[in-house]
Amino acid sequence: GMPVEQNPPALSLYEGADSGLRCNFSTTMKSVQWFQQNHRGRLITLFYLAQGTKENGRLKSTFNSKERYSTLHIKDAQLEDSGTYFCAATSGSWQLIFGSGTQLTVMP
Amino acid sequence: EAAVTQSPRSKVAVTGGKVTLSCHQTNNHDYMYWYRQDTGHGLRLIHYSYVADSTEKGDIPDGYKASRPSQENFSLILELASLSQTAVYFCASSDGDERLFFGHGTKLSVL
């Protein structure tokens, strides 16, 4: 299978809702990053994790290398959260392997 | 915040023509990368470099060349542009701990 499987491929939320995105890895990964691509196509780094959990405002990300997954949790979704979210992981070399993305739509 | 600047922001090229995409970073990063993104898909690595005057092939290097004349600059060259190379191209840099900083992207349309 794909080294990085990202789910769901698309997600719709109402403003104020909470939800989560997930990436599963076919092999043990050393680190993971989460990116948001906004409607202008700009890629923004959200998190970089080598282990554990990080929070930034309404976003929280967890990386479990042993269990081979990472999650991105969005709390109190806002319209500006809409976009495509990518996870990317590295298995030990410097090279990142990207997931296929989750297209998030936040509705008023 | 790290600064990675790509130029041009968009370009229309003709099939068979030569296209050069430029990337400049001011972060003193050793690593630089070129990715392409096709509509509805994630990013794929074309070329990368970890030191000036040296480039390496990524996952999809065919049809592309890269040049790293200095630590700050990394170019992607399409010698003979083809329709299949229509995509958005992202440059990125990192300081070796794998955290990437991306440019704004270059939208390339080959007609």
PDB file of N, CA and C in Angstrom, chain A residues 30-31 33 35 37 41-43 45 48 86 90 92-96 98-100, chain B residues 31 33 35 37 40-43 45 48 59 90 97-104:
ATOM      1  N   LYS A  30       9.950   8.655  11.107  1.00  0.00           N
ATOM      2  CA  LYS A  30      10.787   9.367  12.074  1.00  0.00           C
ATOM      3  C   LYS A  30      10.141  10.673  12.513  1.00  0.00           C
ATOM      4  N   SER A  31       9.441  11.316  11.593  1.00  0.00           N
ATOM      5  CA  SER A  31       8.802  12.582  11.919  1.00  0.00           C
ATOM      6  C   SER A  31       7.662  12.819  10.950  1.00  0.00           C
ATOM      7  N   GLN A  33       5.009  16.107   9.340  1.00  0.00           N
ATOM      8  CA  GLN A  33       4.643  17.506   9.250  1.00  0.00           C
ATOM      9  C   GLN A  33       3.228  17.590   8.721  1.00  0.00           C
ATOM     10  N   PHE A  35       0.619  20.373   6.795  1.00  0.00           N
ATOM     11  CA  PHE A  35       0.563  21.622   6.044  1.00  0.00           C
ATOM     12  C   PHE A  35      -0.883  21.957   5.720  1.00  0.00           C
ATOM     13  N   GLN A  37      -2.897  24.049   2.777  1.00  0.00           N
ATOM     14  CA  GLN A  37      -2.820  24.778   1.515  1.00  0.00           C
ATOM     15  C   GLN A  37      -4.093  25.589   1.399  1.00  0.00           C
ATOM     16  N   GLY A  41      -3.456  28.623  -2.852  1.00  0.00           N
ATOM     17  CA  GLY A  41      -2.431  27.646  -3.167  1.00  0.00           C
ATOM     18  C   GLY A  41      -1.207  27.701  -2.290  1.00  0.00           C
ATOM     19  N   ARG A  42      -1.196  28.630  -1.344  1.00  0.00           N
ATOM     20  CA  ARG A  42      -0.034  28.804  -0.489  1.00  0.00           C
ATOM     21  C   ARG A  42       0.028  27.672   0.519  1.00  0.00           C
ATOM     22  N   LEU A  43       1.215  27.100   0.681  1.00  0.00           N
ATOM     23  CA  LEU A  43       1.429  26.031   1.651  1.00  0.00           C
ATOM     24  C   LEU A  43       1.972  26.622   2.942  1.00  0.00           C
ATOM     25  N   THR A  45       3.171  25.648   6.826  1.00  0.00           N
ATOM     26  CA  THR A  45       3.522  24.584   7.761  1.00  0.00           C
ATOM     27  C   THR A  45       2.759  24.778   9.056  1.00  0.00           C
ATOM     28  N   TYR A  48       5.370  20.446  12.990  1.00  0.00           N
ATOM     29  CA  TYR A  48       6.430  19.479  12.766  1.00  0.00           C
ATOM     30  C   TYR A  48       6.572  18.681  14.060  1.00  0.00           C
ATOM     31  N   PHE A  86      -2.345  18.588   4.188  1.00  0.00           N
ATOM     32  CA  PHE A  86      -1.445  17.491   3.837  1.00  0.00           C
ATOM     33  C   PHE A  86      -0.623  17.091   5.056  1.00  0.00           C
ATOM     34  N   THR A  90       8.722  11.378   7.181  1.00  0.00           N
ATOM     35  CA  THR A  90      10.017  10.869   6.751  1.00  0.00           C
ATOM     36  C   THR A  90      10.361   9.633   7.556  1.00  0.00           C
ATOM     37  N   GLY A  92      13.402   8.275   7.870  1.00  0.00           N
ATOM     38  CA  GLY A  92      14.769   8.187   8.384  1.00  0.00           C
ATOM     39  C   GLY A  92      15.736   8.941   7.520  1.00  0.00           C
ATOM     40  N   SER A  93      15.452   9.013   6.232  1.00  0.00           N
ATOM     41  CA  SER A  93      16.220   9.912   5.395  1.00  0.00           C
ATOM     42  C   SER A  93      15.579  11.287   5.512  1.00  0.00           C
ATOM     43  N   TRP A  94      16.128  12.218   4.837  1.00  0.00           N
ATOM     44  CA  TRP A  94      15.601  13.583   4.896  1.00  0.00           C
ATOM     45  C   TRP A  94      14.310  13.720   4.083  1.00  0.00           C
ATOM     46  N   GLN A  95      14.036  12.761   3.195  1.00  0.00           N
ATOM     47  CA  GLN A  95      12.997  12.936   2.182  1.00  0.00           C
ATOM     48  C   GLN A  95      11.607  12.767   2.760  1.00  0.00           C
ATOM     49  N   LEU A  96      10.730  13.711   2.431  1.00  0.00           N
ATOM     50  CA  LEU A  96       9.360  13.664   2.902  1.00  0.00           C
ATOM     51  C   LEU A  96       8.482  12.890   1.940  1.00  0.00           C
ATOM     52  N   PHE A  98       4.554  12.528   1.032  1.00  0.00           N
ATOM     53  CA  PHE A  98       3.312  13.248   1.268  1.00  0.00           C
ATOM     54  C   PHE A  98       2.104  12.335   1.180  1.00  0.00           C
ATOM     55  N   GLY A  99       1.111  12.643   1.996  1.00  0.00           N
ATOM     56  CA  GLY A  99      -0.203  12.061   1.815  1.00  0.00           C
ATOM     57  C   GLY A  99      -0.904  12.766   0.665  1.00  0.00           C
ATOM     58  N   SER A 100      -2.047  12.251   0.283  1.00  0.00           N
ATOM     59  CA  SER A 100      -2.764  12.794  -0.874  1.00  0.00           C
ATOM     60  C   SER A 100      -3.635  13.989  -0.517  1.00  0.00           C
TER      61      SER A 100
ATOM     62  N   TYR B  31      19.489  22.725   2.493  1.00  0.00           N
ATOM     63  CA  TYR B  31      18.658  21.888   1.637  1.00  0.00           C
ATOM     64  C   TYR B  31      17.622  22.724   0.895  1.00  0.00           C
ATOM     65  N   TYR B  33      14.532  22.182  -2.374  1.00  0.00           N
ATOM     66  CA  TYR B  33      13.742  21.152  -3.057  1.00  0.00           C
ATOM     67  C   TYR B  33      12.840  21.800  -4.099  1.00  0.00           C
ATOM     68  N   TYR B  35       9.154  20.678  -5.826  1.00  0.00           N
ATOM     69  CA  TYR B  35       8.028  19.751  -5.872  1.00  0.00           C
ATOM     70  C   TYR B  35       7.071  20.204  -6.960  1.00  0.00           C
ATOM     71  N   GLN B  37       2.862  19.909  -7.918  1.00  0.00           N
ATOM     72  CA  GLN B  37       1.553  19.494  -7.448  1.00  0.00           C
ATOM     73  C   GLN B  37       0.599  19.516  -8.629  1.00  0.00           C
ATOM     74  N   GLY B  40      -5.620  18.196  -7.393  1.00  0.00           N
ATOM     75  CA  GLY B  40      -6.231  17.121  -6.638  1.00  0.00           C
ATOM     76  C   GLY B  40      -5.258  16.112  -6.067  1.00  0.00           C
ATOM     77  N   HIS B  41      -3.974  16.418  -6.172  1.00  0.00           N
ATOM     78  CA  HIS B  41      -2.979  15.470  -5.680  1.00  0.00           C
ATOM     79  C   HIS B  41      -1.998  16.148  -4.743  1.00  0.00           C
ATOM     80  N   GLY B  42      -1.274  15.322  -4.024  1.00  0.00           N
ATOM     81  CA  GLY B  42      -0.229  15.831  -3.154  1.00  0.00           C
ATOM     82  C   GLY B  42       1.005  16.212  -3.936  1.00  0.00           C
ATOM     83  N   LEU B  43       2.016  16.599  -3.211  1.00  0.00           N
ATOM     84  CA  LEU B  43       3.253  17.041  -3.834  1.00  0.00           C
ATOM     85  C   LEU B  43       4.164  15.864  -4.144  1.00  0.00           C
ATOM     86  N   LEU B  45       8.270  15.031  -5.369  1.00  0.00           N
ATOM     87  CA  LEU B  45       9.605  15.616  -5.409  1.00  0.00           C
ATOM     88  C   LEU B  45      10.254  15.422  -6.769  1.00  0.00           C
ATOM     89  N   TYR B  48      16.286  17.851  -5.709  1.00  0.00           N
ATOM     90  CA  TYR B  48      16.654  18.488  -4.463  1.00  0.00           C
ATOM     91  C   TYR B  48      18.157  18.732  -4.452  1.00  0.00           C
ATOM     92  N   ASP B  59      11.811  11.939  -6.996  1.00  0.00           N
ATOM     93  CA  ASP B  59      10.976  10.821  -7.437  1.00  0.00           C
ATOM     94  C   ASP B  59      10.566  10.905  -8.908  1.00  0.00           C
ATOM     95  N   PHE B  90       6.352  23.985  -6.409  1.00  0.00           N
ATOM     96  CA  PHE B  90       6.730  24.562  -5.122  1.00  0.00           C
ATOM     97  C   PHE B  90       8.206  24.333  -4.860  1.00  0.00           C
ATOM     98  N   ASP B  97      16.919  19.524   9.530  1.00  0.00           N
ATOM     99  CA  ASP B  97      16.138  18.741  10.498  1.00  0.00           C
ATOM    100  C   ASP B  97      14.777  18.390   9.937  1.00  0.00           C
ATOM    101  N   GLU B  98      14.651  18.553   8.635  1.00  0.00           N
ATOM    102  CA  GLU B  98      13.511  18.117   7.850  1.00  0.00           C
ATOM    103  C   GLU B  98      12.325  19.052   7.839  1.00  0.00           C
ATOM    104  N   ARG B  99      12.280  20.035   8.699  1.00  0.00           N
ATOM    105  CA  ARG B  99      11.167  20.969   8.649  1.00  0.00           C
ATOM    106  C   ARG B  99      11.309  21.820   7.404  1.00  0.00           C
ATOM    107  N   LEU B 100      10.263  21.840   6.605  1.00  0.00           N
ATOM    108  CA  LEU B 100      10.298  22.530   5.325  1.00  0.00           C
ATOM    109  C   LEU B 100       9.627  23.887   5.407  1.00  0.00           C
ATOM    110  N   PHE B 101      10.179  24.815   4.650  1.00  0.00           N
ATOM    111  CA  PHE B 101       9.562  26.117   4.471  1.00  0.00           C
ATOM    112  C   PHE B 101       9.339  26.295   2.980  1.00  0.00           C
ATOM    113  N   PHE B 102       8.089  26.580   2.634  1.00  0.00           N
ATOM    114  CA  PHE B 102       7.724  26.605   1.222  1.00  0.00           C
ATOM    115  C   PHE B 102       7.646  28.014   0.658  1.00  0.00           C
ATOM    116  N   GLY B 103       7.890  28.110  -0.649  1.00  0.00           N
ATOM    117  CA  GLY B 103       7.582  29.316  -1.386  1.00  0.00           C
ATOM    118  C   GLY B 103       6.095  29.348  -1.719  1.00  0.00           C
ATOM    119  N   HIS B 104       5.677  30.428  -2.391  1.00  0.00           N
ATOM    120  CA  HIS B 104       4.262  30.604  -2.705  1.00  0.00           C
ATOM    121  C   HIS B 104       3.789  29.710  -3.843  1.00  0.00           C
TER     122      HIS B 104
END
